[in-house]
Structure formats: structure tokens, C-alpha cells
Amino acid sequence: MSSNFSKVDEYGFERPDDFDYVTYESFMSQYLKILAKRSRKWARAMAKQRLLRKRYTLKREIRKGIPNEHREQIWLYVSGAADQRNVNADLYQKLLNSKHDATLVEIIRTDLPRTFPDNIFFNSGDEYQEQLFRVLVAYGHHNKVTGYCQGMNYIAGLLLLVTKNEESTFWLLKTLVERILPDYYSNTMDGLLTDIDVISELVGSKFPAVNAHLSHLGLPWPVVLTKWLVCLYCEVLPTETVLRIWDCLFSEGSKILLRVAVTLIALHRTEILACDQFLDVSDCLKTIVKGPKVIHCHKFLKSIFKVPGKISSKQISRLRENVATNRKTKNKENKVE
């Protein structure tokens, strides 16, 4: 069918052959009006720097979406990355000029062609790939404990597409890996594994029938959630939806990733409960991240703060502590055996 929309989105991603243009056009007919209204509001507020002085108001407005032209500045500001950069302004250039580990360079070079092969900025020339290479090499040498982990290339790649600034991308990546998502990208990936178990606990307490059904079908939570979390949904959900999630992630921290996961499961619990076989539910969980409920990013972002109900930072901290303690106990018991 014919469509008013290009086969390439505004961030350079080629739409797949099975892209649902009907749903997308229905959504955009309303969302474009919202974007225009929010862009005008943010332009007025940014001109007077009003938003940056009122933390609660800023948080509320971020949840409604940051216009793309302001994302770089706001992400750097609310995440603390701008303050870090101001303290160490020449760090990025020093890292680029330093001697580089040949093994690290080879690993990153190998991964570059795999990064967004469906994006015209990455697959039509060397400019973006070289910028991404420099960001990943610089960060790998800055944080020698973590180095480079698969998944970082997608995160840094999308940051680069939004900011169009490799130094800003470096500082935002650094903030994500070291402050917002500690131990997600370590050798043990303890932070990621802990949050997978926390999501399982949250689904079990809020939607027990779904949790019991998935357990009955023998679907391990890591099979579903590892890809969702390791790339911060950027290889999973529609791009605009991902960026709306990242707006809140930089502002409010990692609890946002947990809310998104619980909401995805909750909004599609009827479809999940209708699955009778392992393969059926596996296919279902791949389908739900592409459907109308996630394409409509404005409604979806409202949902992540309503559907799961109250999930406090204290509750998440307590769950993380309990999960981490239980894992250590099990590891000790396994070693004894």
C-alpha cells in the first residue's frame, strides 16, 4: 500500500517490509500535533532556562517527552554528565591520543559493521562508524575494568544519532555504564542478572497468573529480558519509544527499565496467557515489542507510570539486595557441592 511516510525514519533506520504503516499513520496523525506543541513549550522554557531551575517541573516535562533538538543538552544536564565533563574537559581527547590496546581495537572493529546495518548513516559511509569507533575505543581505555561489552555499540550508536556529537556520546555512555547502570556491563553482569530477577519478582507480585504461566511453559526470564536490558531496548522497541524511555532513564535512573519491562508484560498478558507452548510464548514476546501499544509511544510512556502501580526506589533497592544475597548464597552452596 502507498504511504505518506518514507521507508526511512527520521533517525535513518530503514523500515522493515512488514512495517505497519496503517497503525503508524494513525498514531502520527495525533503525535505530530503533540510534538509541535511540546517543541514550542520547550523552546520558550529553554530560552529563559526556567526548566533547569525547577527540578520537579523538569522531571514532569521530561516524562512528557523532550523534543529531539534539546535531548543532548537535557540528557547531559539531568544525568550529571555535563558536570563530569566540566571537571575533566580534555579527557576524551587525551584518551583518543593515548596508546591503544590492539586486542580491544580489533574487537571493536569487528563489531562496527554489525551496528545498525539497517541505518543509512551507518551503512552508507564511514563517518558515523569512525565516530562510533573513537567513542568505544576511548571508553574502553578509560574504563579498563569494563572495557568493551557487546551492547555498548548499539547504545553509543543511538546516542550518536541523537546528539551528532561524539564527545557528548562518550560522556553519556560513561554516565550510563558507571552511574546509572552499575555492573550491567561488568564481566559477571551482576547488575543485569539482578534486575532480571527483580523484574521476575515484580511480575510475580503484581501479575501472578502471568508469572505462573511462563514458569509452567518453562520460559526462563533471562531468555526474554537479557536483550531488552543489555541494549536498553534500542534493538527491541521502536526508535521514538526508546528515546522517550531514555529521556526518563537519564532523569530518573535504572528503575525506568524495570517499569518498561513490567508494563510490556502487563499490557500483553492476555496474549501471553493464551499461549500453550514454549515456542508460542517465545514468538508472542517477540511480537509484543512491535505492536500498536508500543508504537504509540506517548500512551506507552504514560502506561509505564500507571500500569505497574507503585514501585518505589526503596522497594527496588530492597529487592536488589535480596536477589543479590540469594545469588551469593546459591553460588556458595554450588561450590560446596
mmCIF file of C-alpha atoms in Angstrom:
data_model
loop_
_atom_site.group_PDB
_atom_site.id
_atom_site.type_symbol
_atom_site.label_atom_id
_atom_site.label_comp_id
_atom_site.label_asym_id
_atom_site.label_seq_id
_atom_site.Cartn_x
_atom_site.Cartn_y
_atom_site.Cartn_z
ATOM 1 C CA MET A 1 0.000 0.000 0.000
ATOM 2 C CA SER A 2 1.069 3.618 -0.514
ATOM 3 C CA SER A 3 2.070 5.715 2.479
ATOM 4 C CA ASN A 4 2.788 9.337 3.255
ATOM 5 C CA PHE A 5 5.822 8.223 5.242
ATOM 6 C CA SER A 6 9.280 7.444 3.920
ATOM 7 C CA LYS A 7 10.767 3.959 4.129
ATOM 8 C CA VAL A 8 13.482 5.547 6.276
ATOM 9 C CA ASP A 9 12.626 7.140 9.620
ATOM 10 C CA GLU A 10 13.975 10.453 10.909
ATOM 11 C CA TYR A 11 16.920 8.739 12.615
ATOM 12 C CA GLY A 12 17.987 6.926 9.453
ATOM 13 C CA PHE A 13 16.513 3.484 10.184
ATOM 14 C CA GLU A 14 15.037 1.648 7.219
ATOM 15 C CA ARG A 15 11.536 0.444 7.924
ATOM 16 C CA PRO A 16 11.099 -3.353 7.518
ATOM 17 C CA ASP A 17 8.984 -4.809 4.729
ATOM 18 C CA ASP A 18 6.264 -5.791 7.215
ATOM 19 C CA PHE A 19 6.144 -2.328 8.816
ATOM 20 C CA ASP A 20 2.605 -1.446 9.916
ATOM 21 C CA TYR A 21 2.108 1.852 8.088
ATOM 22 C CA VAL A 22 -1.632 1.949 8.875
ATOM 23 C CA THR A 23 -1.064 1.895 12.638
ATOM 24 C CA TYR A 24 1.875 4.263 12.345
ATOM 25 C CA GLU A 25 -0.011 6.836 10.277
ATOM 26 C CA SER A 26 -2.935 6.709 12.697
ATOM 27 C CA PHE A 27 -0.539 7.327 15.582
ATOM 28 C CA MET A 28 1.455 10.079 13.857
ATOM 29 C CA SER A 29 -1.653 11.999 12.853
ATOM 30 C CA GLN A 30 -2.086 12.739 16.558
ATOM 31 C CA TYR A 31 1.523 12.621 17.744
ATOM 32 C CA LEU A 32 2.790 15.255 15.309
ATOM 33 C CA LYS A 33 0.438 17.763 16.950
ATOM 34 C CA ILE A 34 1.777 16.804 20.379
ATOM 35 C CA LEU A 35 5.373 17.167 19.151
ATOM 36 C CA ALA A 36 4.706 20.615 17.711
ATOM 37 C CA LYS A 37 3.038 21.803 20.917
ATOM 38 C CA ARG A 38 5.828 20.426 23.119
ATOM 39 C CA SER A 39 8.532 21.854 20.879
ATOM 40 C CA ARG A 40 7.061 25.359 21.266
ATOM 41 C CA LYS A 41 6.754 24.939 25.036
ATOM 42 C CA TRP A 42 10.333 23.692 25.424
ATOM 43 C CA ALA A 43 11.698 26.450 23.175
ATOM 44 C CA ARG A 44 10.122 29.123 25.403
ATOM 45 C CA ALA A 45 11.284 27.442 28.610
ATOM 46 C CA MET A 46 14.832 26.818 27.382
ATOM 47 C CA ALA A 47 15.189 30.406 26.190
ATOM 48 C CA LYS A 48 14.647 31.576 29.778
ATOM 49 C CA GLN A 49 16.320 28.482 31.358
ATOM 50 C CA ARG A 50 13.214 28.137 33.524
ATOM 51 C CA LEU A 51 13.014 24.344 33.368
ATOM 52 C CA LEU A 52 16.576 23.806 34.514
ATOM 53 C CA ARG A 53 15.904 25.689 37.755
ATOM 54 C CA LYS A 54 12.847 23.655 38.773
ATOM 55 C CA ARG A 55 13.747 20.020 39.249
ATOM 56 C CA TYR A 56 10.253 18.655 39.841
ATOM 57 C CA THR A 57 8.792 20.554 36.889
ATOM 58 C CA LEU A 58 11.675 19.374 34.719
ATOM 59 C CA LYS A 59 11.031 15.747 35.696
ATOM 60 C CA ARG A 60 7.344 16.105 34.850
ATOM 61 C CA GLU A 61 8.074 17.683 31.467
ATOM 62 C CA ILE A 62 10.707 15.055 30.647
ATOM 63 C CA ARG A 63 8.122 12.329 31.194
ATOM 64 C CA LYS A 64 6.005 14.017 28.525
ATOM 65 C CA GLY A 65 8.943 13.884 26.112
ATOM 66 C CA ILE A 66 11.972 16.020 25.267
ATOM 67 C CA PRO A 67 11.968 17.491 21.745
ATOM 68 C CA ASN A 68 14.845 15.929 19.828
ATOM 69 C CA GLU A 69 16.625 19.261 19.347
ATOM 70 C CA HIS A 70 17.003 19.586 23.143
ATOM 71 C CA ARG A 71 17.807 15.967 24.017
ATOM 72 C CA GLU A 72 21.600 16.293 24.018
ATOM 73 C CA GLN A 73 21.621 19.247 26.411
ATOM 74 C CA ILE A 74 18.951 17.870 28.741
ATOM 75 C CA TRP A 75 20.379 14.346 28.864
ATOM 76 C CA LEU A 76 23.821 15.740 29.734
ATOM 77 C CA TYR A 77 22.343 18.030 32.388
ATOM 78 C CA VAL A 78 19.955 15.701 34.238
ATOM 79 C CA SER A 79 22.329 12.709 34.162
ATOM 80 C CA GLY A 80 25.227 14.675 35.651
ATOM 81 C CA ALA A 81 27.363 14.010 32.565
ATOM 82 C CA ALA A 82 27.742 17.741 31.891
ATOM 83 C CA ASP A 83 29.196 18.305 35.369
ATOM 84 C CA GLN A 84 31.645 15.438 34.886
ATOM 85 C CA ARG A 85 32.748 16.826 31.541
ATOM 86 C CA ASN A 86 33.262 20.294 33.011
ATOM 87 C CA VAL A 87 35.599 18.852 35.645
ATOM 88 C CA ASN A 88 37.640 16.877 33.104
ATOM 89 C CA ALA A 89 37.122 18.761 29.860
ATOM 90 C CA ASP A 90 40.074 17.312 27.925
ATOM 91 C CA LEU A 91 39.612 13.664 28.984
ATOM 92 C CA TYR A 92 38.079 12.488 25.711
ATOM 93 C CA GLN A 93 40.827 13.982 23.554
ATOM 94 C CA LYS A 94 43.531 12.592 25.849
ATOM 95 C CA LEU A 95 42.046 9.109 25.532
ATOM 96 C CA LEU A 96 41.978 9.390 21.749
ATOM 97 C CA ASN A 97 45.619 10.480 21.698
ATOM 98 C CA SER A 98 46.822 7.744 24.057
ATOM 99 C CA LYS A 99 48.273 4.389 23.025
ATOM 100 C CA HIS A 100 45.520 1.896 22.251
ATOM 101 C CA ASP A 101 45.341 -1.801 23.062
ATOM 102 C CA ALA A 102 45.433 -3.778 19.811
ATOM 103 C CA THR A 103 43.087 -6.517 21.048
ATOM 104 C CA LEU A 104 40.434 -4.025 22.164
ATOM 105 C CA VAL A 105 40.689 -2.162 18.864
ATOM 106 C CA GLU A 106 40.257 -5.404 16.897
ATOM 107 C CA ILE A 107 37.178 -6.454 18.904
ATOM 108 C CA ILE A 108 35.501 -3.073 18.369
ATOM 109 C CA ARG A 109 36.415 -3.019 14.657
ATOM 110 C CA THR A 110 34.797 -6.449 14.279
ATOM 111 C CA ASP A 111 31.559 -5.247 15.882
ATOM 112 C CA LEU A 112 31.227 -1.992 13.923
ATOM 113 C CA PRO A 113 29.640 -3.468 10.745
ATOM 114 C CA ARG A 114 27.072 -5.235 12.937
ATOM 115 C CA THR A 115 25.913 -1.958 14.457
ATOM 116 C CA PHE A 116 22.620 -0.839 12.921
ATOM 117 C CA PRO A 117 23.122 -2.350 9.430
ATOM 118 C CA ASP A 118 19.590 -1.097 8.698
ATOM 119 C CA ASN A 119 20.568 2.536 9.326
ATOM 120 C CA ILE A 120 21.570 4.671 6.355
ATOM 121 C CA PHE A 121 24.037 6.738 8.393
ATOM 122 C CA PHE A 122 25.932 3.637 9.460
ATOM 123 C CA ASN A 123 25.672 1.581 6.270
ATOM 124 C CA SER A 124 26.265 4.227 3.603
ATOM 125 C CA GLY A 125 29.682 5.577 4.612
ATOM 126 C CA ASP A 126 32.479 5.587 7.152
ATOM 127 C CA GLU A 127 31.761 8.849 9.016
ATOM 128 C CA TYR A 128 29.411 7.516 11.684
ATOM 129 C CA GLN A 129 31.249 4.204 12.029
ATOM 130 C CA GLU A 130 34.518 6.045 12.626
ATOM 131 C CA GLN A 131 32.931 8.338 15.194
ATOM 132 C CA LEU A 132 31.433 5.325 16.954
ATOM 133 C CA PHE A 133 34.808 3.562 16.822
ATOM 134 C CA ARG A 134 36.519 6.510 18.513
ATOM 135 C CA VAL A 135 33.871 6.699 21.255
ATOM 136 C CA LEU A 136 34.088 2.976 22.043
ATOM 137 C CA VAL A 137 37.892 2.872 21.948
ATOM 138 C CA ALA A 138 38.119 5.938 24.187
ATOM 139 C CA TYR A 139 35.682 4.481 26.698
ATOM 140 C CA GLY A 140 37.310 1.044 26.610
ATOM 141 C CA HIS A 141 40.628 2.615 27.591
ATOM 142 C CA HIS A 142 39.057 4.914 30.161
ATOM 143 C CA ASN A 143 37.267 2.077 31.977
ATOM 144 C CA LYS A 144 39.748 -0.775 31.751
ATOM 145 C CA VAL A 145 37.754 -2.964 34.148
ATOM 146 C CA THR A 146 34.688 -2.986 31.902
ATOM 147 C CA GLY A 147 36.494 -2.345 28.628
ATOM 148 C CA TYR A 148 34.108 -3.035 25.773
ATOM 149 C CA CYS A 149 30.978 -5.173 26.022
ATOM 150 C CA GLN A 150 28.597 -6.144 23.236
ATOM 151 C CA GLY A 151 25.530 -3.955 23.544
ATOM 152 C CA MET A 152 27.568 -0.809 24.093
ATOM 153 C CA ASN A 153 27.891 -0.369 20.334
ATOM 154 C CA TYR A 154 24.115 -0.076 19.927
ATOM 155 C CA ILE A 155 23.739 2.292 22.868
ATOM 156 C CA ALA A 156 26.601 4.530 21.757
ATOM 157 C CA GLY A 157 25.384 4.329 18.162
ATOM 158 C CA LEU A 158 21.925 5.627 19.033
ATOM 159 C CA LEU A 159 23.392 8.291 21.309
ATOM 160 C CA LEU A 160 25.493 9.408 18.353
ATOM 161 C CA LEU A 161 22.475 9.543 16.034
ATOM 162 C CA VAL A 162 20.647 11.766 18.528
ATOM 163 C CA THR A 163 23.450 14.063 19.678
ATOM 164 C CA LYS A 164 25.518 14.068 16.461
ATOM 165 C CA ASN A 165 28.432 14.764 18.789
ATOM 166 C CA GLU A 166 30.949 12.041 19.624
ATOM 167 C CA GLU A 167 32.259 13.712 22.787
ATOM 168 C CA SER A 168 28.734 14.096 24.198
ATOM 169 C CA THR A 169 28.144 10.455 23.276
ATOM 170 C CA PHE A 170 31.266 9.439 25.216
ATOM 171 C CA TRP A 171 30.151 11.272 28.377
ATOM 172 C CA LEU A 172 26.586 9.953 28.197
ATOM 173 C CA LEU A 173 27.862 6.393 27.672
ATOM 174 C CA LYS A 174 30.233 6.807 30.622
ATOM 175 C CA THR A 175 27.372 8.011 32.835
ATOM 176 C CA LEU A 176 25.113 5.145 31.807
ATOM 177 C CA VAL A 177 27.706 2.427 32.375
ATOM 178 C CA GLU A 178 29.247 3.781 35.572
ATOM 179 C CA ARG A 179 26.463 5.583 37.421
ATOM 180 C CA ILE A 180 23.022 4.685 36.101
ATOM 181 C CA LEU A 181 23.648 1.002 35.320
ATOM 182 C CA PRO A 182 26.499 -0.196 37.544
ATOM 183 C CA ASP A 183 27.518 -3.809 36.851
ATOM 184 C CA TYR A 184 25.290 -4.197 33.799
ATOM 185 C CA TYR A 185 28.387 -4.443 31.609
ATOM 186 C CA SER A 186 30.914 -5.995 34.002
ATOM 187 C CA ASN A 187 32.401 -9.433 33.297
ATOM 188 C CA THR A 188 29.839 -11.058 35.591
ATOM 189 C CA MET A 189 26.956 -8.774 34.519
ATOM 190 C CA ASP A 190 25.723 -8.962 38.122
ATOM 191 C CA GLY A 191 23.661 -5.777 37.836
ATOM 192 C CA LEU A 192 21.832 -7.043 34.753
ATOM 193 C CA LEU A 193 21.205 -10.513 36.219
ATOM 194 C CA THR A 194 19.951 -8.949 39.442
ATOM 195 C CA ASP A 195 17.474 -6.734 37.605
ATOM 196 C CA ILE A 196 16.200 -9.704 35.581
ATOM 197 C CA ASP A 197 15.352 -11.442 38.862
ATOM 198 C CA VAL A 198 13.844 -8.222 40.241
ATOM 199 C CA ILE A 199 11.539 -7.948 37.211
ATOM 200 C CA SER A 200 10.524 -11.584 37.741
ATOM 201 C CA GLU A 201 9.686 -10.752 41.367
ATOM 202 C CA LEU A 202 7.690 -7.664 40.361
ATOM 203 C CA VAL A 203 5.687 -9.553 37.721
ATOM 204 C CA GLY A 204 5.119 -12.357 40.230
ATOM 205 C CA SER A 205 3.725 -9.967 42.840
ATOM 206 C CA LYS A 206 1.646 -7.783 40.523
ATOM 207 C CA PHE A 207 0.588 -10.269 37.816
ATOM 208 C CA PRO A 208 0.969 -13.722 39.418
ATOM 209 C CA ALA A 209 -1.042 -15.555 36.751
ATOM 210 C CA VAL A 210 1.379 -14.423 34.035
ATOM 211 C CA ASN A 211 4.410 -15.369 36.096
ATOM 212 C CA ALA A 212 2.959 -18.799 36.884
ATOM 213 C CA HIS A 213 2.061 -19.387 33.224
ATOM 214 C CA LEU A 214 5.547 -18.510 31.981
ATOM 215 C CA SER A 215 7.060 -20.784 34.630
ATOM 216 C CA HIS A 216 4.694 -23.599 33.612
ATOM 217 C CA LEU A 217 5.779 -23.251 29.979
ATOM 218 C CA GLY A 218 9.412 -23.379 31.075
ATOM 219 C CA LEU A 219 10.445 -19.976 29.748
ATOM 220 C CA PRO A 220 13.446 -18.652 31.710
ATOM 221 C CA TRP A 221 13.242 -14.907 32.339
ATOM 222 C CA PRO A 222 16.829 -14.279 31.098
ATOM 223 C CA VAL A 223 15.819 -15.573 27.645
ATOM 224 C CA VAL A 224 13.303 -12.741 27.380
ATOM 225 C CA LEU A 225 14.878 -9.951 29.350
ATOM 226 C CA THR A 226 18.614 -10.062 28.588
ATOM 227 C CA LYS A 227 18.267 -8.472 25.156
ATOM 228 C CA TRP A 228 15.696 -5.966 26.435
ATOM 229 C CA LEU A 229 18.010 -4.693 29.160
ATOM 230 C CA VAL A 230 21.509 -5.039 27.709
ATOM 231 C CA CYS A 231 20.740 -2.680 24.820
ATOM 232 C CA LEU A 232 18.314 -0.542 26.869
ATOM 233 C CA TYR A 233 15.522 -1.553 24.460
ATOM 234 C CA CYS A 234 17.183 0.130 21.454
ATOM 235 C CA GLU A 235 17.313 -3.123 19.450
ATOM 236 C CA VAL A 236 13.847 -4.099 20.638
ATOM 237 C CA LEU A 237 11.306 -1.258 20.619
ATOM 238 C CA PRO A 238 10.518 1.437 18.002
ATOM 239 C CA THR A 239 13.138 4.199 17.999
ATOM 240 C CA GLU A 240 10.909 7.039 19.170
ATOM 241 C CA THR A 241 9.608 4.866 22.011
ATOM 242 C CA VAL A 242 13.196 4.029 23.012
ATOM 243 C CA LEU A 243 14.162 7.706 23.082
ATOM 244 C CA ARG A 244 11.161 8.563 25.231
ATOM 245 C CA ILE A 245 12.290 5.801 27.627
ATOM 246 C CA TRP A 246 15.847 7.164 27.583
ATOM 247 C CA ASP A 247 14.535 10.653 28.406
ATOM 248 C CA CYS A 248 13.270 9.205 31.701
ATOM 249 C CA LEU A 249 16.244 6.876 32.164
ATOM 250 C CA PHE A 250 18.721 9.773 32.202
ATOM 251 C CA SER A 251 16.428 11.726 34.514
ATOM 252 C CA GLU A 252 15.198 9.076 36.947
ATOM 253 C CA GLY A 253 17.630 6.172 36.704
ATOM 254 C CA SER A 254 17.506 2.441 36.085
ATOM 255 C CA LYS A 255 14.120 1.855 37.734
ATOM 256 C CA ILE A 256 12.633 3.083 34.434
ATOM 257 C CA LEU A 257 13.957 -0.027 32.648
ATOM 258 C CA LEU A 258 12.152 -2.211 35.194
ATOM 259 C CA ARG A 259 8.896 -0.291 34.774
ATOM 260 C CA VAL A 260 9.099 -0.708 30.998
ATOM 261 C CA ALA A 261 9.599 -4.478 31.252
ATOM 262 C CA VAL A 262 6.729 -4.963 33.713
ATOM 263 C CA THR A 263 4.465 -2.764 31.576
ATOM 264 C CA LEU A 264 5.271 -4.692 28.389
ATOM 265 C CA ILE A 265 4.312 -7.938 30.115
ATOM 266 C CA ALA A 266 1.206 -6.448 31.747
ATOM 267 C CA LEU A 267 -0.210 -4.789 28.628
ATOM 268 C CA HIS A 268 0.076 -8.067 26.717
ATOM 269 C CA ARG A 269 -0.856 -10.504 29.469
ATOM 270 C CA THR A 270 -3.970 -11.720 27.606
ATOM 271 C CA GLU A 271 -1.852 -12.722 24.593
ATOM 272 C CA ILE A 272 0.765 -14.338 26.841
ATOM 273 C CA LEU A 273 -1.818 -16.349 28.799
ATOM 274 C CA ALA A 274 -3.327 -17.585 25.519
ATOM 275 C CA CYS A 275 -0.055 -19.320 24.571
ATOM 276 C CA ASP A 276 0.012 -23.069 25.199
ATOM 277 C CA GLN A 277 3.524 -23.942 24.067
ATOM 278 C CA PHE A 278 7.049 -22.692 24.751
ATOM 279 C CA LEU A 279 7.556 -21.670 21.112
ATOM 280 C CA ASP A 280 4.211 -19.863 21.042
ATOM 281 C CA VAL A 281 5.023 -17.687 24.030
ATOM 282 C CA SER A 282 8.535 -17.092 22.716
ATOM 283 C CA ASP A 283 7.075 -15.795 19.429
ATOM 284 C CA CYS A 284 4.489 -13.777 21.343
ATOM 285 C CA LEU A 285 7.163 -11.971 23.350
ATOM 286 C CA LYS A 286 8.936 -11.063 20.107
ATOM 287 C CA THR A 287 5.707 -9.726 18.622
ATOM 288 C CA ILE A 288 4.576 -7.564 21.540
ATOM 289 C CA VAL A 289 7.591 -5.257 21.193
ATOM 290 C CA LYS A 290 6.467 -4.258 17.685
ATOM 291 C CA GLY A 291 2.719 -3.838 18.061
ATOM 292 C CA PRO A 292 0.407 -0.822 18.316
ATOM 293 C CA LYS A 293 0.776 -0.481 22.082
ATOM 294 C CA VAL A 294 4.480 0.308 21.784
ATOM 295 C CA ILE A 295 4.270 2.266 18.534
ATOM 296 C CA HIS A 296 2.012 4.732 20.359
ATOM 297 C CA CYS A 297 4.938 5.944 22.449
ATOM 298 C CA HIS A 298 3.050 8.782 24.157
ATOM 299 C CA LYS A 299 0.435 6.394 25.571
ATOM 300 C CA PHE A 300 3.056 3.777 26.347
ATOM 301 C CA LEU A 301 5.138 6.214 28.414
ATOM 302 C CA LYS A 302 2.050 7.168 30.391
ATOM 303 C CA SER A 303 1.429 3.453 30.942
ATOM 304 C CA ILE A 304 4.821 2.728 32.491
ATOM 305 C CA PHE A 305 3.946 5.072 35.372
ATOM 306 C CA LYS A 306 0.413 3.705 35.817
ATOM 307 C CA VAL A 307 0.150 0.041 34.831
ATOM 308 C CA PRO A 308 2.742 -1.441 37.250
ATOM 309 C CA GLY A 309 1.373 0.651 40.111
ATOM 310 C CA LYS A 310 3.638 1.957 42.842
ATOM 311 C CA ILE A 311 7.241 0.796 42.588
ATOM 312 C CA SER A 312 9.342 2.875 44.936
ATOM 313 C CA SER A 313 13.104 3.281 44.815
ATOM 314 C CA LYS A 314 13.247 1.760 48.315
ATOM 315 C CA GLN A 315 11.325 -1.299 47.115
ATOM 316 C CA ILE A 316 13.671 -1.775 44.163
ATOM 317 C CA SER A 317 16.747 -1.366 46.367
ATOM 318 C CA ARG A 318 15.379 -3.932 48.814
ATOM 319 C CA LEU A 319 14.571 -6.399 46.029
ATOM 320 C CA ARG A 320 18.023 -5.945 44.507
ATOM 321 C CA GLU A 321 19.678 -6.584 47.864
ATOM 322 C CA ASN A 322 17.596 -9.708 48.468
ATOM 323 C CA VAL A 323 18.241 -11.072 44.974
ATOM 324 C CA ALA A 324 21.977 -10.401 45.206
ATOM 325 C CA THR A 325 22.161 -12.051 48.627
ATOM 326 C CA ASN A 326 20.250 -15.119 47.418
ATOM 327 C CA ARG A 327 22.516 -15.453 44.398
ATOM 328 C CA LYS A 328 25.649 -15.323 46.552
ATOM 329 C CA THR A 329 24.187 -17.969 48.874
ATOM 330 C CA LYS A 330 23.369 -20.258 45.933
ATOM 331 C CA ASN A 331 26.834 -19.775 44.451
ATOM 332 C CA LYS A 332 28.419 -20.763 47.768
ATOM 333 C CA GLU A 333 26.195 -23.834 48.020
ATOM 334 C CA ASN A 334 27.089 -24.866 44.462
ATOM 335 C CA LYS A 335 30.795 -24.545 45.235
ATOM 336 C CA VAL A 336 30.391 -26.746 48.329
ATOM 337 C CA GLU A 337 28.627 -29.413 46.271
#
